[in-house]
Amino acid sequence: MKNTSKKSKGFTLIELLVVIAIIGILTAIVTTNFTSARAKSRDAKRISDLAQIQLALELFFDRCNGYPITIATTAFLSTCPPGINLGTFISQIPNPPLSTDPAYTSNYWVDKGTGIPTDYLLKVKLELNNNALLDSFTNPFTGFLNGVGSSVTFTCSIVNLEYCVVPK
């Protein structure tokens, strides 16, 4: 006589649903952590970009006895030797991550009271509150945005996640 009871070699519907639920929960946890890590990475890139621009500006100042009026590789001053411009010290101005979002673009103010800028302020808005903000310049700065327009007084706000640097 044959045994008519068949043993199933597959998974039950309940077992499959439990596995899918566990995978869904793990995916949600990993995705949340990954999103935070990406924001931290973008902030680190913004701070690194400002440091590169700051280094190029300092090298420019050493050579030309002033800072460029605009932040462009073609920027120069009349006090510079022939053929020297900001592009001599930095090949390309870095683009901040998420450059399509105007909240995260960087700004450049110069103090050109006598015509040759002797001071500047670089600002970028960060996404997350992190320890780098403790190093941010927070005193009032009076200058011209990208060397044009009227003079404005600006203060970087740590509360608004604005990271600023001035000449060292």
Coordinates of C-alpha atoms in Angstrom, one line a residue:
M1 CA 0.0 0.0 0.0
K2 CA 1.3 3.4 -0.9
N3 CA 1.6 6.3 1.5
T4 CA -0.8 9.0 0.2
S5 CA 0.4 11.8 2.4
K6 CA 2.6 14.2 0.5
K7 CA 5.2 16.2 2.3
S8 CA 5.8 19.6 0.8
K9 CA 9.4 20.5 0.1
G10 CA 8.6 24.3 -0.3
F11 CA 8.0 27.2 2.1
T12 CA 4.7 28.1 3.5
L13 CA 3.1 31.4 2.8
I14 CA 3.7 32.5 6.4
E15 CA 7.4 31.7 6.2
L16 CA 7.8 33.7 3.0
L17 CA 5.9 36.7 4.5
V18 CA 8.1 36.7 7.6
V19 CA 11.3 36.7 5.5
I20 CA 10.0 39.5 3.3
A21 CA 9.0 41.6 6.4
I22 CA 12.5 41.1 7.9
I23 CA 14.2 42.1 4.6
G24 CA 11.9 45.2 4.5
I25 CA 12.8 46.3 8.0
L26 CA 16.6 45.8 7.4
T27 CA 16.3 47.8 4.1
A28 CA 14.6 50.7 5.9
I29 CA 17.3 50.8 8.6
V30 CA 20.2 50.7 6.1
T31 CA 18.6 53.3 3.8
T32 CA 18.2 55.7 6.7
N33 CA 21.8 55.4 7.7
F34 CA 23.0 55.7 4.1
T35 CA 21.1 58.9 3.6
S36 CA 22.7 60.5 6.7
A37 CA 26.2 59.3 5.5
R38 CA 25.6 60.9 2.1
A39 CA 24.7 64.2 3.7
K40 CA 27.9 64.1 5.8
S41 CA 29.9 63.3 2.7
R42 CA 28.5 66.3 0.8
D43 CA 29.3 68.6 3.8
A44 CA 32.8 67.3 3.9
K45 CA 33.3 68.0 0.2
R46 CA 31.9 71.5 0.7
I47 CA 34.4 72.2 3.5
S48 CA 37.3 70.7 1.5
D49 CA 36.3 72.8 -1.6
L50 CA 36.5 76.0 0.6
A51 CA 39.9 74.9 1.8
Q52 CA 41.1 74.5 -1.8
I53 CA 39.8 77.9 -2.8
Q54 CA 41.2 79.5 0.4
L55 CA 44.7 78.1 -0.4
A56 CA 44.5 79.4 -4.0
L57 CA 43.5 82.8 -2.7
E58 CA 46.4 82.9 -0.2
L59 CA 48.9 82.0 -2.9
F60 CA 47.3 84.7 -5.2
F61 CA 47.7 87.2 -2.3
D62 CA 51.3 86.3 -1.8
R63 CA 52.0 86.9 -5.5
C64 CA 49.8 89.9 -6.2
N65 CA 49.5 91.7 -2.8
G66 CA 45.7 91.5 -2.9
Y67 CA 42.8 89.2 -3.4
P68 CA 40.8 88.8 -6.7
I69 CA 37.6 90.8 -6.9
T70 CA 35.7 87.7 -8.3
I71 CA 36.1 84.0 -7.7
A72 CA 36.9 82.9 -11.2
T73 CA 40.1 81.3 -12.6
T74 CA 40.4 84.4 -15.0
A75 CA 40.4 86.9 -12.1
F76 CA 43.5 89.1 -11.8
L77 CA 44.6 92.3 -10.3
S78 CA 46.6 95.2 -11.7
T79 CA 49.3 94.5 -9.1
C80 CA 49.9 91.0 -10.5
P81 CA 52.8 90.2 -12.8
P82 CA 51.8 89.6 -16.4
G83 CA 50.1 86.3 -17.0
I84 CA 49.2 85.7 -13.3
N85 CA 45.5 85.1 -12.5
L86 CA 43.7 82.9 -10.0
G87 CA 43.8 80.1 -12.5
T88 CA 47.6 80.0 -11.9
F89 CA 46.9 78.6 -8.5
I90 CA 43.8 76.6 -8.9
S91 CA 42.9 75.0 -12.3
Q92 CA 39.1 74.9 -11.7
I93 CA 36.8 76.4 -9.0
P94 CA 35.1 73.4 -7.4
N95 CA 31.4 73.0 -7.8
P96 CA 29.6 72.2 -4.6
P97 CA 27.6 69.0 -4.4
L98 CA 23.9 69.6 -5.2
S99 CA 24.8 72.7 -7.2
T100 CA 21.3 72.8 -8.6
D101 CA 20.0 73.6 -5.2
P102 CA 20.7 77.4 -4.6
A103 CA 20.8 76.9 -0.8
Y104 CA 24.1 75.0 -1.0
T105 CA 26.1 77.1 -3.4
S106 CA 29.1 79.0 -2.0
N107 CA 29.4 82.8 -1.9
Y108 CA 32.5 85.1 -2.0
W109 CA 32.7 88.5 -0.5
V110 CA 35.6 90.8 -0.8
D111 CA 36.5 94.1 1.0
K112 CA 37.7 96.4 -1.8
G113 CA 37.6 99.7 0.1
T114 CA 40.6 101.1 -1.7
G115 CA 40.2 99.2 -4.9
I116 CA 42.5 96.3 -4.1
P117 CA 40.8 93.7 -1.9
T118 CA 42.7 93.0 1.3
D119 CA 40.1 90.7 3.0
Y120 CA 37.6 88.1 1.9
L121 CA 34.9 85.8 3.3
L122 CA 33.9 82.5 1.8
K123 CA 30.6 81.0 2.8
V124 CA 28.8 77.7 2.2
K125 CA 25.6 76.3 3.7
L126 CA 25.9 72.8 5.2
E127 CA 23.2 70.2 5.4
L128 CA 23.9 68.8 8.9
N129 CA 25.0 70.3 12.2
N130 CA 28.6 69.0 12.8
N131 CA 31.8 69.8 14.6
A132 CA 33.2 71.7 11.6
L133 CA 30.8 74.6 12.4
L134 CA 32.8 75.2 15.6
D135 CA 35.7 76.4 13.4
S136 CA 33.4 78.8 11.3
F137 CA 34.1 82.5 11.3
T138 CA 31.1 84.2 12.9
N139 CA 32.1 87.9 13.3
P140 CA 30.4 90.6 11.1
F141 CA 32.1 91.1 7.7
T142 CA 31.5 94.0 5.4
G143 CA 32.2 93.6 1.8
F144 CA 30.9 93.2 -1.8
L145 CA 29.3 89.9 -3.0
N146 CA 31.6 88.6 -5.8
G147 CA 33.1 92.1 -6.0
V148 CA 29.9 93.8 -7.4
G149 CA 26.9 95.7 -6.1
S150 CA 26.8 97.6 -2.9
S151 CA 28.6 96.8 0.3
V152 CA 26.7 94.7 2.8
T153 CA 27.5 93.5 6.3
F154 CA 27.2 89.8 6.7
T155 CA 27.5 87.5 9.7
C156 CA 27.7 83.7 9.4
S157 CA 25.2 81.9 11.5
I158 CA 26.0 78.5 13.0
V159 CA 22.3 78.1 13.7
N160 CA 21.6 78.4 10.0
L161 CA 24.5 75.9 9.3
E162 CA 26.6 78.5 7.5
Y163 CA 30.3 77.6 7.4
C164 CA 32.6 80.6 6.7
V165 CA 36.3 81.1 6.3
V166 CA 38.4 84.3 6.1
P167 CA 42.2 84.8 5.4
K168 CA 44.4 82.9 7.8

